[in-house]
Short mmCIF file of C-alpha atoms in Angstrom, two decimals:
data_model
loop_
_atom_site.label_atom_id
_atom_site.label_comp_id
_atom_site.label_asym_id
_atom_site.label_seq_id
_atom_site.Cartn_x
_atom_site.Cartn_y
_atom_site.Cartn_z
CA MET A 602 15.23 11.26 -16.68
CA THR A 603 12.73 9.95 -19.21
CA ALA A 604 9.25 11.08 -20.20
CA GLU A 605 8.43 8.27 -22.61
CA LEU A 606 6.27 6.33 -20.13
CA PRO A 607 2.99 7.50 -18.56
CA GLU A 608 3.29 8.74 -15.01
CA LEU A 609 3.24 5.93 -12.48
CA ALA A 610 -0.36 6.27 -11.23
CA VAL A 611 -1.70 6.29 -14.79
CA LEU A 612 0.51 3.40 -15.89
CA TRP A 613 -0.54 1.32 -12.86
CA ALA A 614 -4.23 2.04 -13.47
CA ARG A 615 -4.05 1.05 -17.13
CA TRP A 616 -2.07 -2.09 -16.29
CA ALA A 617 -4.79 -3.05 -13.80
CA VAL A 618 -7.60 -2.45 -16.31
CA LEU A 619 -5.88 -4.69 -18.86
CA ALA A 620 -5.35 -7.33 -16.18
CA ALA A 621 -8.98 -7.15 -15.09
CA ALA A 622 -10.19 -7.42 -18.68
CA ALA A 623 -8.00 -10.46 -19.33
CA VAL A 624 -9.34 -12.18 -16.22
CA ALA A 625 -12.93 -11.25 -17.07
CA VAL A 626 -12.79 -12.92 -20.49
CA GLY A 627 -10.92 -15.95 -19.14
CA SER A 628 -7.68 -15.29 -20.99
CA GLY A 629 -4.63 -17.12 -19.71
CA ARG A 630 -2.48 -14.38 -21.22
CA GLY A 631 -2.14 -10.71 -20.51
CA PRO A 632 -1.00 -8.78 -17.46
CA ARG A 633 -1.92 -9.63 -13.88
CA ILE A 634 -2.00 -7.73 -10.60
CA LEU A 635 -0.75 -8.93 -7.22
CA PRO A 636 -0.39 -6.72 -4.13
CA SER A 637 1.99 -3.89 -5.14
CA LEU A 638 3.08 -5.97 -8.13
CA GLY A 639 2.22 -6.01 -11.83
CA LEU A 640 3.20 -9.01 -13.97
CA PHE A 641 3.22 -9.45 -17.74
CA GLU A 642 4.40 -12.42 -19.78
CA THR A 643 3.91 -13.32 -23.45
CA PRO A 644 4.14 -16.74 -25.14
CA LEU A 645 7.38 -15.57 -26.81
CA ASP A 646 9.05 -14.97 -23.43
CA ASP A 647 8.77 -11.21 -23.57
CA GLY A 648 7.70 -9.81 -20.25
CA SER A 649 8.12 -7.38 -17.41
CA THR A 650 7.49 -6.75 -13.74
CA LEU A 651 6.24 -3.52 -12.18
CA VAL A 652 7.02 -3.27 -8.47
CA LEU A 653 5.47 -0.54 -6.31
CA LEU A 654 7.63 0.57 -3.38
CA PRO A 655 7.12 2.75 -0.31
CA GLY A 656 7.53 6.47 -0.76
CA GLY A 657 5.79 6.57 -4.13
CA ARG A 658 8.67 4.79 -5.87
CA ALA A 659 8.53 1.96 -8.40
CA VAL A 660 10.63 -0.22 -10.69
CA LEU A 661 9.63 -1.46 -14.15
CA SER A 662 12.04 -4.03 -15.56
CA GLY A 663 11.96 -6.95 -17.94
CA GLY A 664 13.24 -8.42 -21.15
CA THR A 665 12.53 -9.23 -24.77
CA HIS A 666 13.22 -12.54 -26.48
CA THR A 667 15.04 -10.88 -29.38
CA ASP A 668 18.29 -8.95 -29.41
CA LEU A 669 17.82 -5.20 -29.33
CA PRO A 670 19.12 -3.17 -32.29
CA LEU A 671 22.52 -1.54 -31.88
CA GLU A 672 21.06 1.96 -31.68
CA ALA A 673 19.01 0.85 -28.68
CA VAL A 674 21.90 -0.75 -26.80
CA GLY A 675 24.10 2.32 -26.60
CA SER A 676 27.41 1.77 -24.85
CA ARG A 677 29.92 -0.88 -25.78
CA GLY A 678 29.81 -4.03 -23.74
CA GLY A 679 26.09 -3.68 -23.17
CA PRO A 680 24.01 -0.97 -21.55
CA LYS A 681 24.65 0.09 -17.98
CA PHE A 682 21.11 -0.36 -16.69
CA PHE A 683 21.87 0.89 -13.20
CA ALA A 684 24.18 3.84 -13.83
CA GLY A 685 23.22 6.48 -11.30
CA ALA A 686 20.49 4.29 -9.83
CA PRO A 687 19.46 4.81 -6.19
CA ASP A 688 20.64 2.29 -3.60
CA TRP A 689 17.11 0.92 -3.11
CA LEU A 690 17.13 -0.45 -6.67
CA SER A 691 18.48 -3.95 -6.07
CA ASP A 692 17.87 -7.59 -7.05
CA PRO A 693 14.69 -8.15 -4.97
CA VAL A 694 12.77 -5.51 -6.94
CA LEU A 695 13.93 -6.61 -10.40
CA ASP A 696 12.26 -8.91 -12.90
CA THR A 697 13.52 -12.49 -12.51
CA ARG A 698 15.26 -12.25 -15.89
CA ALA A 699 17.96 -10.26 -14.12
CA MET A 700 19.09 -13.44 -12.36
CA SER A 701 19.86 -15.15 -15.68
CA GLY A 702 21.33 -12.19 -17.52
CA ARG A 703 18.26 -11.71 -19.72
CA LEU A 704 17.29 -8.23 -18.57
CA SER A 705 16.70 -5.85 -21.48
CA PHE A 706 15.61 -2.74 -19.61
CA CYS A 707 15.12 -1.21 -16.20
CA TYR A 708 13.21 2.00 -15.50
CA TRP A 709 12.60 3.42 -12.06
CA TRP A 710 10.14 6.01 -10.78
CA ASP A 711 11.32 8.43 -8.14
CA ALA A 712 10.35 11.97 -7.11
CA GLY A 713 7.63 12.10 -9.75
CA HIS A 714 9.77 11.09 -12.75
CA TRP A 715 10.89 8.02 -14.69
CA PHE A 716 14.63 7.34 -15.02
CA ARG A 717 16.33 4.79 -17.27
CA ALA A 718 20.14 5.23 -17.19
CA GLU A 719 21.31 3.38 -20.33
CA SER A 720 18.21 1.24 -20.78
CA PRO A 721 16.81 1.53 -24.31
CA HIS A 722 13.96 3.83 -25.21
CA PRO A 723 10.71 2.08 -24.17
CA GLU A 724 9.59 1.81 -27.79
CA TYR A 725 12.26 -0.86 -28.32
CA CYS A 726 10.81 -2.87 -25.43
CA ALA A 727 7.12 -2.44 -26.24
CA ALA A 728 6.64 -6.19 -26.76
CA ALA A 729 7.54 -6.76 -23.11
CA ILE A 730 5.25 -4.09 -21.63
CA PRO A 731 1.42 -4.10 -21.67
CA GLY A 732 -0.26 -1.57 -23.96
CA VAL A 733 -0.41 1.19 -21.36
CA TRP A 734 1.02 4.00 -23.46
CA GLU A 735 -2.22 5.78 -24.38
CA ARG A 736 -5.75 5.57 -23.01
CA ALA A 737 -7.09 4.99 -26.52
CA ALA A 738 -4.80 1.98 -26.88
CA VAL A 739 -6.12 0.50 -23.64
CA VAL A 740 -9.69 1.00 -24.83
CA ASP A 741 -8.89 -0.71 -28.14
CA ILE A 742 -7.27 -3.69 -26.41
CA VAL A 743 -10.17 -4.18 -24.00
CA THR A 744 -12.87 -3.84 -26.65
CA GLY A 745 -10.92 -6.27 -28.83
CA LEU A 746 -11.06 -8.86 -26.05
CA ILE A 747 -14.82 -8.48 -25.75
CA ALA A 748 -16.17 -8.11 -29.28
CA LYS A 749 -15.06 -8.68 -32.85
CA ARG A 750 -16.68 -5.40 -33.76
CA SER A 751 -16.69 -2.50 -31.38
CA SER A 752 -19.62 -0.16 -30.83
CA ARG A 753 -20.02 3.37 -29.56
CA GLU A 754 -21.73 2.07 -26.43
CA LEU A 755 -18.92 -0.37 -25.65
CA ASP A 756 -16.20 2.18 -26.42
CA ASP A 757 -17.84 4.70 -24.09
CA ALA A 758 -18.22 2.13 -21.31
CA VAL A 759 -14.58 1.06 -21.54
CA ASP A 760 -13.33 4.64 -21.79
CA HIS A 761 -15.29 5.53 -18.65
CA TRP A 762 -13.81 2.50 -16.90
CA VAL A 763 -10.26 3.51 -17.80
CA SER A 764 -10.94 7.09 -16.67
CA ALA A 765 -12.39 5.87 -13.37
CA ALA A 766 -9.35 3.65 -12.83
CA GLU A 767 -6.97 6.55 -13.47
CA PHE A 768 -8.86 8.52 -10.81
CA GLY A 769 -8.96 5.49 -8.49
CA VAL A 770 -12.76 5.49 -8.24
CA VAL A 771 -13.87 2.25 -9.92
CA THR A 772 -17.16 0.75 -8.73
CA SER A 773 -18.76 -2.56 -9.59
CA ASP A 774 -21.36 -0.70 -11.67
CA VAL A 775 -18.64 0.77 -13.89
CA VAL A 776 -17.14 -2.66 -14.59
CA GLU A 777 -20.51 -4.37 -14.98
CA ARG A 778 -21.40 -1.89 -17.69
CA VAL A 779 -18.45 -3.31 -19.67
CA PHE A 780 -19.16 -6.94 -18.73
CA PRO A 781 -22.95 -7.14 -18.22
CA ASP A 782 -23.27 -10.92 -18.64
CA ARG A 783 -22.07 -12.60 -15.43
CA ASP A 784 -22.56 -16.03 -16.95
CA ARG A 785 -20.12 -15.18 -19.72
CA TYR A 786 -17.62 -12.99 -17.89
CA ASP A 787 -15.77 -13.36 -14.60
CA LEU A 788 -16.85 -10.04 -13.11
CA ASP A 789 -15.73 -10.98 -9.60
CA GLY A 790 -12.27 -11.88 -10.89
CA ALA A 791 -12.01 -8.57 -12.70
CA LEU A 792 -13.06 -6.64 -9.60
CA SER A 793 -10.52 -8.59 -7.55
CA GLN A 794 -7.72 -7.41 -9.85
CA LEU A 795 -8.87 -3.81 -9.53
CA SER A 796 -9.23 -4.12 -5.77
CA LEU A 797 -5.70 -5.51 -5.44
CA ALA A 798 -4.54 -2.48 -7.41
CA GLY A 799 -6.29 -0.18 -4.92
CA LEU A 800 -8.51 1.38 -7.57
CA THR A 801 -11.98 0.49 -6.28
CA ILE A 802 -14.30 2.30 -3.93
CA PRO A 803 -16.98 0.70 -1.76
CA VAL A 804 -20.60 1.09 -2.73
CA SER A 805 -22.35 2.73 0.19
CA GLU A 806 -26.06 2.90 0.90
CA GLU A 807 -27.65 4.98 -1.81
CA ILE A 808 -29.86 7.96 -1.17
CA SER A 809 -33.02 8.06 -3.26
CA ALA A 810 -33.68 10.32 -6.23
CA ASP A 811 -36.37 12.13 -4.22
CA GLU A 812 -33.90 12.79 -1.40
CA ALA A 813 -31.36 14.19 -3.85
CA ILE A 814 -33.95 16.47 -5.47
CA ASP A 815 -35.16 17.68 -2.06
CA ARG A 816 -31.57 18.45 -1.08
CA VAL A 817 -31.03 20.52 -4.24
CA ARG A 818 -34.40 22.28 -3.92
CA GLU A 819 -33.55 23.28 -0.35
CA HIS A 820 -30.07 24.46 -1.41
CA ILE A 821 -31.49 26.65 -4.18
CA ARG A 822 -34.16 28.22 -1.98
CA GLU A 823 -31.74 28.93 0.86
CA ARG A 824 -29.51 30.87 -1.52
CA GLY A 825 -32.26 32.63 -3.45
CA LEU A 826 -31.29 31.02 -6.74
CA GLU A 827 -34.79 30.07 -7.85
CA SER A 828 -36.02 31.69 -11.07
CA SER A 829 -38.64 31.20 -13.75
CA ARG A 830 -35.90 29.93 -16.07
CA TYR A 831 -34.99 27.20 -13.60
CA PRO A 832 -38.31 25.92 -12.19
CA LEU A 833 -37.78 23.66 -9.21
CA SER A 834 -40.88 21.66 -10.09
CA GLN A 835 -38.99 20.31 -13.10
CA LEU A 836 -35.88 19.09 -11.28
CA ARG A 837 -34.73 15.69 -12.50
CA ALA A 838 -32.22 13.26 -10.96
CA ASP A 839 -29.98 10.88 -12.93
CA ARG A 840 -28.04 8.23 -11.04
CA ILE A 841 -24.23 8.23 -11.20
CA SER A 842 -21.92 5.84 -9.39
CA VAL A 843 -21.82 7.50 -5.94
CA GLY A 844 -24.82 9.79 -6.00
CA TRP A 845 -27.09 11.78 -8.29
CA MET A 846 -26.81 14.45 -10.94
CA VAL A 847 -29.75 16.83 -10.44
CA TYR A 848 -30.80 19.44 -12.98
CA VAL A 849 -33.68 21.05 -14.85
CA PRO A 850 -33.72 19.76 -18.44
CA VAL A 851 -33.33 22.31 -21.20
CA PRO A 852 -36.57 22.77 -23.16
CA ARG A 853 -36.52 21.08 -26.54
CA GLY A 854 -35.14 23.27 -29.28
CA ARG A 855 -33.26 25.56 -26.90
CA LEU A 856 -29.56 25.73 -26.11
CA ALA A 857 -28.42 26.66 -22.62
CA ILE A 858 -24.76 27.20 -21.78
CA GLY A 859 -23.68 27.47 -18.17
CA ARG A 860 -26.97 26.08 -16.84
CA SER A 861 -26.80 24.90 -13.22
CA VAL A 862 -26.14 21.22 -12.59
CA PHE A 863 -25.98 19.81 -9.06
CA TYR A 864 -24.30 16.66 -7.81
CA VAL A 865 -25.52 15.05 -4.59
CA ALA A 866 -23.35 12.28 -3.15
CA ASP A 867 -24.65 9.32 -1.17
CA ASP A 868 -23.09 10.84 1.95
CA GLY A 869 -25.22 13.98 1.46
CA VAL A 870 -22.55 16.33 0.13
CA LEU A 871 -23.84 18.67 -2.59
CA GLU A 872 -21.70 20.24 -5.32
CA HIS A 873 -22.85 22.98 -7.68
CA SER A 874 -21.53 22.83 -11.25
CA SER A 875 -22.82 23.86 -14.66
CA SER A 876 -23.50 22.45 -18.09
CA SER A 877 -20.26 24.07 -19.26
CA PHE A 878 -18.42 21.10 -17.73
CA ALA A 879 -18.93 17.68 -19.31
CA PRO A 880 -20.88 15.60 -16.76
CA SER A 881 -18.84 12.46 -17.48
CA GLN A 882 -15.60 14.24 -16.59
CA TYR A 883 -16.99 16.17 -13.63
CA ALA A 884 -18.43 12.95 -12.21
CA LEU A 885 -14.97 11.38 -12.04
CA GLY A 886 -13.65 14.13 -9.79
CA PHE A 887 -16.90 14.01 -7.83
CA GLU A 888 -16.35 10.29 -7.21
CA GLN A 889 -12.74 10.86 -6.22
CA ARG A 890 -13.70 13.46 -3.63
CA TYR A 891 -16.35 11.08 -2.28
CA ARG A 892 -13.68 8.41 -1.89
CA HIS A 893 -11.43 10.77 0.04
CA ARG A 894 -14.29 11.49 2.43
CA ASN A 895 -15.26 7.82 2.72
CA PRO A 896 -12.12 5.67 2.69
CA PRO A 897 -12.60 1.90 2.91
CA PRO A 898 -12.22 0.37 6.36
CA VAL A 899 -8.78 -0.89 7.32
CA ASP A 900 -8.60 -4.46 8.58
CA ASN A 901 -6.29 -4.81 11.56
CA VAL A 902 -5.01 -8.37 11.33
CA GLY A 903 -3.44 -9.80 14.45
#
C-alpha cells in the first residue's frame, strides 16, 4: 500500500484541470483527458497513462526517459511491478511503454488505496506524472500558463476552479472566471476536457435575486427567527454558481460571528448556515448537493 499519491478522485480532478488549462491556452503539451483515460507525454519521452476502471479502480503507469537510481529500483534484476497485483491488472490497462519494456512504474487504486508492489516511490517518477501532488502546485502551473505574473484575483479564481473540480461541481462560470477572454482562450475546449472527466454540472434556469430573498424571508418568518438585529428589509442576495447566498450585511465597524447566512439553490432548496463557515468553502458543498439532486440527463444511444 502507498500513500504518496493523492486519492484517486482528487488526482483525477487535478489531472483534468491541468488538461483543460493546457487546451484553453492552446498548448500542444500537457495532460489530456479522454473518456475514463488520462494521458500525459513530455518532449523528453517521459509520460504516463491513468486508466479508470469499473468498481472505483484505476491504474497509473508510465515511464521516464532516464534510468532510475539504484535506490529506486529495489530488487535485483529489476523491480517486480506486478507482485501481488490483482488479476484485472493486465496489458490492456497499462501504458503503451509496457509493450516495449520501457515501463518505469505501475500503481493501482483498489478499495480506496494506492498500491505499488516494487515500483519506485512516485517522487522518482515525477517527470512522467502531471503536477497533481498538491492543490497549490496545480494553481501555480495553471496561473503560469496564463500570466507571467500572477495576481490575487487570478490565484483565487484558479483555486476555486480546482476546488470545484475536486468536488465535481464545475460550471462554465467557474472556468470563464479563469479564462474571461473567449477570443484568446479556447473555453469550449477546456469545458470539453472537464466534461469528459465527469466534473461539470449543467447550468439550470436561474431563479432571480428577488425570488431568493422572498424564499429566505418566508423561511425566517415561518420559524420566528426575525429580530431587530437581523432586519429582513436589509436582506441582500449575491449570486453563486447554482443559486444565491442571502444575508443581512453586518453594519460597518461591527464584527458579527455566527451570523445567519442562507443559500437558495436554483431548484428552490434552502440551506441555513452562518458566517462562521467560509462562504467559498460552504458553496462547494452546496453545489455538490445540488448536483446530486439534479443529475445530468443520460443519453440512451441505440
